[in-house]
């Protein structure tokens, strides 16, 4: 009954034909809500958004952000650049350049220098995971774990709004060499044919659902027409449900995108929408609930993931609510990630131990239907490392870890141990326990044998 009620309400309560409006550094001051900010706050946004990408839309501004709760509102922090996202000396350099007429000419150089210092390409993505076809590197793809190949369609390399924590931030700033993109889906198909171990294709970005339905359909139709039997699942990573649910409701091609989903299902493939939700607020509007309902009606399954972020969701109660709400809307909690070492990580990062405590406290209070979530997990260079928890083994306090995904498939699920460290925020800050000098995967990847 409860579910039916929201659906009946929602039909009237989202705005038909709501026009999409984008705000960036250039025009955000036109927003009526911005009048609530002081000149100082606006200047801070100007400074930071010269370095880190800034883009927001009218749905996020009007329906998600609680403007009575500025500057602490989590969705405001998620989308509007904050002073402390830049290190002090970087902030000072850009602020000074903006204030000085002579230095303004050097602004671009100053900004570029800072961007390169912010680790624009974490996890060794650029060097390690680009697949090779007939001796040629396929720049618009990544293939790291056997079963799943990532595909970055060039028109999907932007988003409906930008998250201030985003590890893809570099590609939105136009540091050209860092952009993944590839128009030629035929290369993807040829590569997949040569790799029978691939079962999943993950369309990712940016946000592939920013693309027009017929653009995405061109990729998907070609894939389906190739009729590759070892492809079982198509996944689409997206933030559209959170940032622009009208994509599935009232956009001119909303029905077309849903029809495309149905078509994938009818071709006998599983369709997984990998939806990013960082905060329960993003699941609270009638528009998002109706959009979830419409997607599920196509037979697609919505799985959800998010990093753990200070200032946004570093609280077990927030995760409990997030997962519980997802389950009640028919979504499947999938991953909790640790924030990556890039961009504004210092602003958002939570020590590994604290992340585990938050995860544990939330997990122990939800039903098994929400315990499909795995985490906290670090997408590091050797693989996705899950923090299992703190133990004491023969008197030594240690952190238990394991791979959920790994470059070498055999590394998965073997427990390994790091010295207890309550300050470490990333795998490279951890050292092995028990006086060993290397983790097993740093040791040429010693082979384990089950017997
Ligand atoms: C996370 C990730 C995947 C998908 O992993 P699943 O556990 O199957 O969801 C694939 N490739 C890369 C590079 C990833 O980081
Ligand atoms: S929606 Fe995803 S890719 Fe886009 S800015 Fe946010 S985290 Fe990055």
Short mmCIF file of C-alpha atoms in Angstrom, two decimals, residues 103-410:
data_model
loop_
_atom_site.label_atom_id
_atom_site.label_comp_id
_atom_site.label_asym_id
_atom_site.label_seq_id
_atom_site.Cartn_x
_atom_site.Cartn_y
_atom_site.Cartn_z
CA UNK A 103 48.45 37.81 -12.55
CA UNK A 104 45.12 37.09 -14.19
CA UNK A 105 46.95 36.42 -17.44
CA UNK A 106 48.85 33.60 -15.75
CA UNK A 107 45.74 32.10 -14.22
CA UNK A 108 45.55 29.27 -16.72
CA UNK A 109 49.16 28.26 -16.07
CA UNK A 110 48.72 28.45 -12.30
CA UNK A 111 45.58 26.35 -12.48
CA UNK A 112 47.17 23.74 -14.77
CA UNK A 113 50.16 23.39 -12.44
CA UNK A 114 47.90 22.81 -9.46
CA UNK A 115 45.80 20.26 -11.32
CA UNK A 116 48.84 18.16 -12.12
CA UNK A 117 49.81 18.24 -8.44
CA UNK A 118 46.41 16.79 -7.50
CA UNK A 119 47.11 13.30 -8.82
CA UNK A 120 44.76 13.52 -11.78
CA UNK A 121 44.91 9.84 -12.65
CA UNK A 122 44.85 7.61 -9.56
CA UNK A 123 45.21 3.85 -9.45
CA UNK A 124 47.58 3.65 -12.40
CA UNK A 125 44.63 3.61 -14.78
CA UNK A 126 46.44 5.30 -17.60
CA UNK A 127 49.35 2.85 -17.77
CA UNK A 128 47.95 -0.45 -16.65
CA UNK A 129 44.45 -1.15 -17.78
CA UNK A 130 44.19 -0.10 -21.39
CA UNK A 131 43.53 -3.18 -23.53
CA UNK A 132 45.53 -3.96 -26.65
CA UNK A 133 43.93 -5.01 -29.95
CA UNK A 134 46.21 -6.03 -32.82
CA UNK A 135 49.06 -4.18 -31.18
CA UNK A 136 47.05 -0.98 -30.75
CA UNK A 137 46.06 0.56 -27.41
CA UNK A 138 42.29 1.06 -27.08
CA UNK A 139 42.15 4.36 -25.25
CA UNK A 140 38.38 4.38 -24.63
CA UNK A 141 38.39 1.11 -22.72
CA UNK A 142 39.76 -0.49 -19.58
CA UNK A 143 40.13 -4.17 -18.91
CA UNK A 144 41.51 -4.94 -15.50
CA UNK A 145 39.45 -7.81 -14.08
CA UNK A 146 38.84 -10.78 -16.36
CA UNK A 147 35.05 -10.75 -16.55
CA UNK A 148 34.35 -7.07 -16.97
CA UNK A 149 35.41 -4.58 -19.60
CA UNK A 150 34.80 -0.88 -19.11
CA UNK A 151 33.78 1.22 -22.07
CA UNK A 152 33.84 5.04 -22.10
CA UNK A 153 31.63 6.24 -24.94
CA UNK A 154 32.92 9.67 -25.85
CA UNK A 155 29.57 11.46 -25.65
CA UNK A 156 29.03 10.15 -22.12
CA UNK A 157 32.11 11.71 -20.57
CA UNK A 158 30.24 14.43 -18.72
CA UNK A 159 27.61 14.48 -15.94
CA UNK A 160 24.35 16.20 -15.05
CA UNK A 161 26.20 17.82 -12.16
CA UNK A 162 29.73 17.30 -10.87
CA UNK A 163 30.52 15.72 -7.53
CA UNK A 164 33.19 17.66 -5.75
CA UNK A 165 34.93 14.41 -4.70
CA UNK A 166 34.99 12.89 -8.19
CA UNK A 167 38.05 10.87 -9.18
CA UNK A 168 37.20 11.56 -12.81
CA UNK A 169 37.48 15.28 -12.17
CA UNK A 170 40.44 15.64 -14.50
CA UNK A 171 38.47 14.67 -17.58
CA UNK A 172 35.91 17.41 -16.94
CA UNK A 173 38.60 20.09 -16.80
CA UNK A 174 39.84 19.52 -20.32
CA UNK A 175 43.33 18.25 -19.47
CA UNK A 176 43.06 16.67 -22.88
CA UNK A 177 45.46 13.76 -22.59
CA UNK A 178 43.51 12.38 -19.66
CA UNK A 179 40.27 11.92 -21.49
CA UNK A 180 39.17 8.40 -22.21
CA UNK A 181 36.95 8.19 -25.21
CA UNK A 182 36.39 6.04 -28.20
CA UNK A 183 33.75 6.27 -30.85
CA UNK A 184 34.41 3.03 -32.55
CA UNK A 185 32.29 0.36 -30.98
CA UNK A 186 33.55 -2.11 -33.59
CA UNK A 187 36.93 -2.17 -31.84
CA UNK A 188 35.16 -3.04 -28.61
CA UNK A 189 33.29 -5.87 -30.32
CA UNK A 190 36.42 -7.25 -31.93
CA UNK A 191 38.25 -7.16 -28.62
CA UNK A 192 35.42 -8.93 -26.80
CA UNK A 193 35.33 -11.67 -29.42
CA UNK A 194 39.00 -12.33 -28.74
CA UNK A 195 38.33 -12.54 -24.98
CA UNK A 196 35.77 -15.23 -24.14
CA UNK A 197 36.38 -14.62 -20.41
CA UNK A 198 34.48 -11.31 -20.67
CA UNK A 199 30.88 -11.62 -19.47
CA UNK A 200 30.10 -8.01 -18.56
CA UNK A 201 30.35 -4.74 -20.42
CA UNK A 202 30.18 -1.71 -18.21
CA UNK A 203 29.33 1.58 -19.91
CA UNK A 204 30.78 4.30 -17.80
CA UNK A 205 31.91 7.90 -17.82
CA UNK A 206 31.16 10.49 -16.64
CA UNK A 207 27.59 9.38 -16.98
CA UNK A 208 26.56 7.49 -20.13
CA UNK A 209 22.91 8.37 -19.47
CA UNK A 210 23.73 11.98 -20.25
CA UNK A 211 23.82 10.78 -23.85
CA UNK A 212 20.76 11.05 -26.04
CA UNK A 213 18.88 7.76 -26.17
CA UNK A 214 19.63 7.27 -29.86
CA UNK A 215 23.37 7.82 -29.32
CA UNK A 216 23.51 5.20 -26.57
CA UNK A 217 21.26 2.96 -28.68
CA UNK A 218 23.78 3.09 -31.53
CA UNK A 219 26.40 1.51 -29.23
CA UNK A 220 24.04 -0.99 -27.67
CA UNK A 221 22.40 -2.02 -30.95
CA UNK A 222 25.80 -2.75 -32.45
CA UNK A 223 26.69 -4.85 -29.42
CA UNK A 224 23.43 -6.78 -29.46
CA UNK A 225 23.65 -7.27 -33.23
CA UNK A 226 27.12 -8.79 -32.79
CA UNK A 227 25.30 -11.51 -30.86
CA UNK A 228 28.22 -12.53 -28.64
CA UNK A 229 26.99 -15.36 -26.46
CA UNK A 230 29.61 -14.92 -23.71
CA UNK A 231 28.29 -11.43 -22.97
CA UNK A 232 25.73 -12.01 -20.23
CA UNK A 233 25.33 -8.60 -18.66
CA UNK A 234 25.32 -5.00 -19.72
CA UNK A 235 25.91 -2.53 -16.97
CA UNK A 236 25.45 1.20 -17.10
CA UNK A 237 27.10 3.32 -14.41
CA UNK A 238 25.08 6.44 -13.77
CA UNK A 239 24.39 9.33 -11.46
CA UNK A 240 21.31 10.42 -13.43
CA UNK A 241 18.83 8.99 -10.93
CA UNK A 242 20.36 11.14 -8.22
CA UNK A 243 21.08 14.29 -10.23
CA UNK A 244 18.44 14.31 -12.97
CA UNK A 245 15.64 11.73 -12.54
CA UNK A 246 13.65 13.66 -15.15
CA UNK A 247 15.95 11.85 -17.57
CA UNK A 248 13.52 8.92 -17.18
CA UNK A 249 10.31 10.91 -16.74
CA UNK A 250 9.89 14.00 -18.85
CA UNK A 251 12.98 14.48 -21.03
CA UNK A 252 12.05 14.33 -24.71
CA UNK A 253 13.68 10.90 -25.07
CA UNK A 254 12.74 9.51 -21.64
CA UNK A 255 10.54 6.80 -23.14
CA UNK A 256 13.23 5.95 -25.69
CA UNK A 257 15.81 5.27 -23.02
CA UNK A 258 13.36 3.00 -21.16
CA UNK A 259 12.55 1.22 -24.43
CA UNK A 260 16.26 0.65 -24.95
CA UNK A 261 16.45 -0.98 -21.51
CA UNK A 262 13.54 -3.24 -22.42
CA UNK A 263 15.26 -4.16 -25.65
CA UNK A 264 18.43 -5.26 -23.82
CA UNK A 265 16.32 -7.48 -21.61
CA UNK A 266 14.48 -8.92 -24.61
CA UNK A 267 17.83 -9.78 -26.18
CA UNK A 268 18.36 -12.06 -23.18
CA UNK A 269 21.00 -9.94 -21.44
CA UNK A 270 20.90 -8.87 -17.84
CA UNK A 271 20.79 -5.10 -17.53
CA UNK A 272 22.33 -3.68 -14.37
CA UNK A 273 21.98 0.03 -13.69
CA UNK A 274 24.89 0.86 -11.38
CA UNK A 275 23.41 3.90 -9.66
CA UNK A 276 25.46 6.26 -7.54
CA UNK A 277 23.71 7.59 -4.45
CA UNK A 278 25.79 9.38 -1.84
CA UNK A 279 23.07 10.45 0.55
CA UNK A 280 19.48 9.38 1.40
CA UNK A 281 18.24 12.83 0.37
CA UNK A 282 18.89 11.81 -3.23
CA UNK A 283 16.27 9.06 -2.80
CA UNK A 284 13.65 11.26 -1.20
CA UNK A 285 11.96 13.10 -4.06
CA UNK A 286 8.88 11.90 -5.90
CA UNK A 287 10.80 12.27 -9.14
CA UNK A 288 13.57 9.83 -8.21
CA UNK A 289 11.13 7.31 -6.78
CA UNK A 290 9.04 7.37 -9.92
CA UNK A 291 12.17 7.08 -12.09
CA UNK A 292 13.32 4.02 -10.10
CA UNK A 293 9.90 2.48 -10.56
CA UNK A 294 9.96 3.04 -14.32
CA UNK A 295 13.44 1.58 -14.72
CA UNK A 296 12.58 -1.49 -12.70
CA UNK A 297 9.49 -2.04 -14.84
CA UNK A 298 11.79 -2.59 -17.83
CA UNK A 299 13.32 -5.60 -16.06
CA UNK A 300 16.57 -3.83 -15.28
CA UNK A 301 18.07 -4.27 -11.83
CA UNK A 302 19.35 -1.19 -10.02
CA UNK A 303 22.47 -1.73 -7.90
CA UNK A 304 23.80 1.11 -5.82
CA UNK A 305 27.22 2.31 -4.77
CA UNK A 306 28.91 5.26 -3.12
CA UNK A 307 32.14 6.28 -1.50
CA UNK A 308 32.27 7.13 2.17
CA UNK A 309 32.86 10.88 2.43
CA UNK A 310 33.56 13.15 5.34
CA UNK A 311 31.09 16.09 5.41
CA UNK A 312 28.56 14.07 3.39
CA UNK A 313 27.90 10.60 4.71
CA UNK A 314 30.50 9.72 7.36
CA UNK A 315 27.87 8.52 9.80
CA UNK A 316 26.47 4.99 10.27
CA UNK A 317 22.92 6.31 10.54
CA UNK A 318 23.17 7.90 7.11
CA UNK A 319 24.26 4.57 5.58
CA UNK A 320 21.59 2.66 7.44
CA UNK A 321 18.98 4.99 6.01
CA UNK A 322 20.56 4.91 2.56
CA UNK A 323 20.59 1.11 2.30
CA UNK A 324 17.19 0.64 3.92
CA UNK A 325 15.58 3.15 1.61
CA UNK A 326 17.24 1.54 -1.39
CA UNK A 327 15.91 -1.87 -0.44
CA UNK A 328 12.41 -0.51 0.07
CA UNK A 329 12.53 1.04 -3.41
CA UNK A 330 13.71 -2.25 -4.91
CA UNK A 331 17.38 -1.33 -5.39
CA UNK A 332 20.25 -3.61 -4.35
CA UNK A 333 23.07 -2.12 -2.22
CA UNK A 334 26.34 -3.10 -3.92
CA UNK A 335 29.54 -1.29 -2.87
CA UNK A 336 30.75 1.15 -0.24
CA UNK A 337 34.05 2.63 -1.40
CA UNK A 338 36.85 4.48 0.33
CA UNK A 339 37.47 7.90 -1.26
CA UNK A 340 40.28 7.82 -3.81
CA UNK A 341 43.61 9.56 -3.51
CA UNK A 342 42.89 12.30 -6.02
CA UNK A 343 41.55 15.84 -6.34
CA UNK A 344 40.06 16.94 -3.01
CA UNK A 345 40.65 13.65 -1.20
CA UNK A 346 42.21 15.36 1.82
CA UNK A 347 38.88 17.13 2.36
CA UNK A 348 36.71 14.02 2.13
CA UNK A 349 38.95 11.20 3.28
CA UNK A 350 38.19 9.13 6.32
CA UNK A 351 40.82 6.83 7.85
CA UNK A 352 40.39 3.18 6.90
CA UNK A 353 39.70 2.16 10.49
CA UNK A 354 37.01 4.79 10.89
CA UNK A 355 35.45 3.73 7.58
CA UNK A 356 35.29 0.15 8.78
CA UNK A 357 33.65 1.21 12.07
CA UNK A 358 31.01 3.19 10.21
CA UNK A 359 30.38 0.32 7.82
CA UNK A 360 30.14 -2.18 10.65
CA UNK A 361 27.78 -0.08 12.74
CA UNK A 362 25.44 0.45 9.82
CA UNK A 363 25.66 -3.17 8.63
CA UNK A 364 24.92 -4.74 11.99
CA UNK A 365 21.62 -2.83 12.17
CA UNK A 366 20.09 -3.68 8.78
CA UNK A 367 18.37 -6.81 7.56
CA UNK A 368 20.04 -9.35 5.33
CA UNK A 369 18.36 -7.80 2.28
CA UNK A 370 20.60 -4.76 2.70
CA UNK A 371 23.70 -6.82 3.53
CA UNK A 372 24.34 -7.42 -0.13
CA UNK A 373 26.56 -4.37 0.17
CA UNK A 374 30.31 -5.02 0.20
CA UNK A 375 32.84 -2.75 1.74
CA UNK A 376 34.50 -0.67 2.72
CA UNK A 377 36.55 -1.23 -0.41
CA UNK A 378 39.52 0.56 -1.96
CA UNK A 379 39.89 0.49 -5.73
CA UNK A 380 43.66 0.41 -5.65
CA UNK A 381 46.21 -0.53 -8.27
CA UNK A 382 46.40 -4.28 -7.43
CA UNK A 383 42.63 -4.59 -7.04
CA UNK A 384 39.58 -3.85 -4.93
CA UNK A 385 40.68 -4.34 -1.34
CA UNK A 386 38.03 -4.86 1.31
CA UNK A 387 38.67 -3.98 4.94
CA UNK A 388 37.53 -6.94 6.99
CA UNK A 389 38.17 -5.42 10.38
CA UNK A 390 40.45 -5.17 13.35
CA UNK A 391 41.82 -8.27 15.11
CA UNK A 392 44.49 -9.17 17.59
CA UNK A 393 46.61 -12.10 16.47
CA UNK A 394 49.18 -13.48 18.89
CA UNK A 395 49.31 -10.16 20.69
CA UNK A 396 49.67 -7.98 17.60
CA UNK A 397 46.86 -5.61 16.66
CA UNK A 398 46.22 -5.98 12.93
CA UNK A 399 43.83 -5.01 10.15
CA UNK A 400 42.35 -7.89 8.17
CA UNK A 401 42.04 -7.30 4.43
CA UNK A 402 41.17 -9.22 1.30
CA UNK A 403 40.74 -8.68 -2.42
CA UNK A 404 37.21 -8.61 -3.84
CA UNK A 405 38.67 -8.10 -7.30
CA UNK A 406 42.30 -8.44 -8.24
CA UNK A 407 44.60 -8.14 -11.23
CA UNK A 408 45.52 -11.77 -10.62
CA UNK A 409 42.22 -13.62 -10.14
CA UNK A 410 43.82 -16.06 -7.68
#
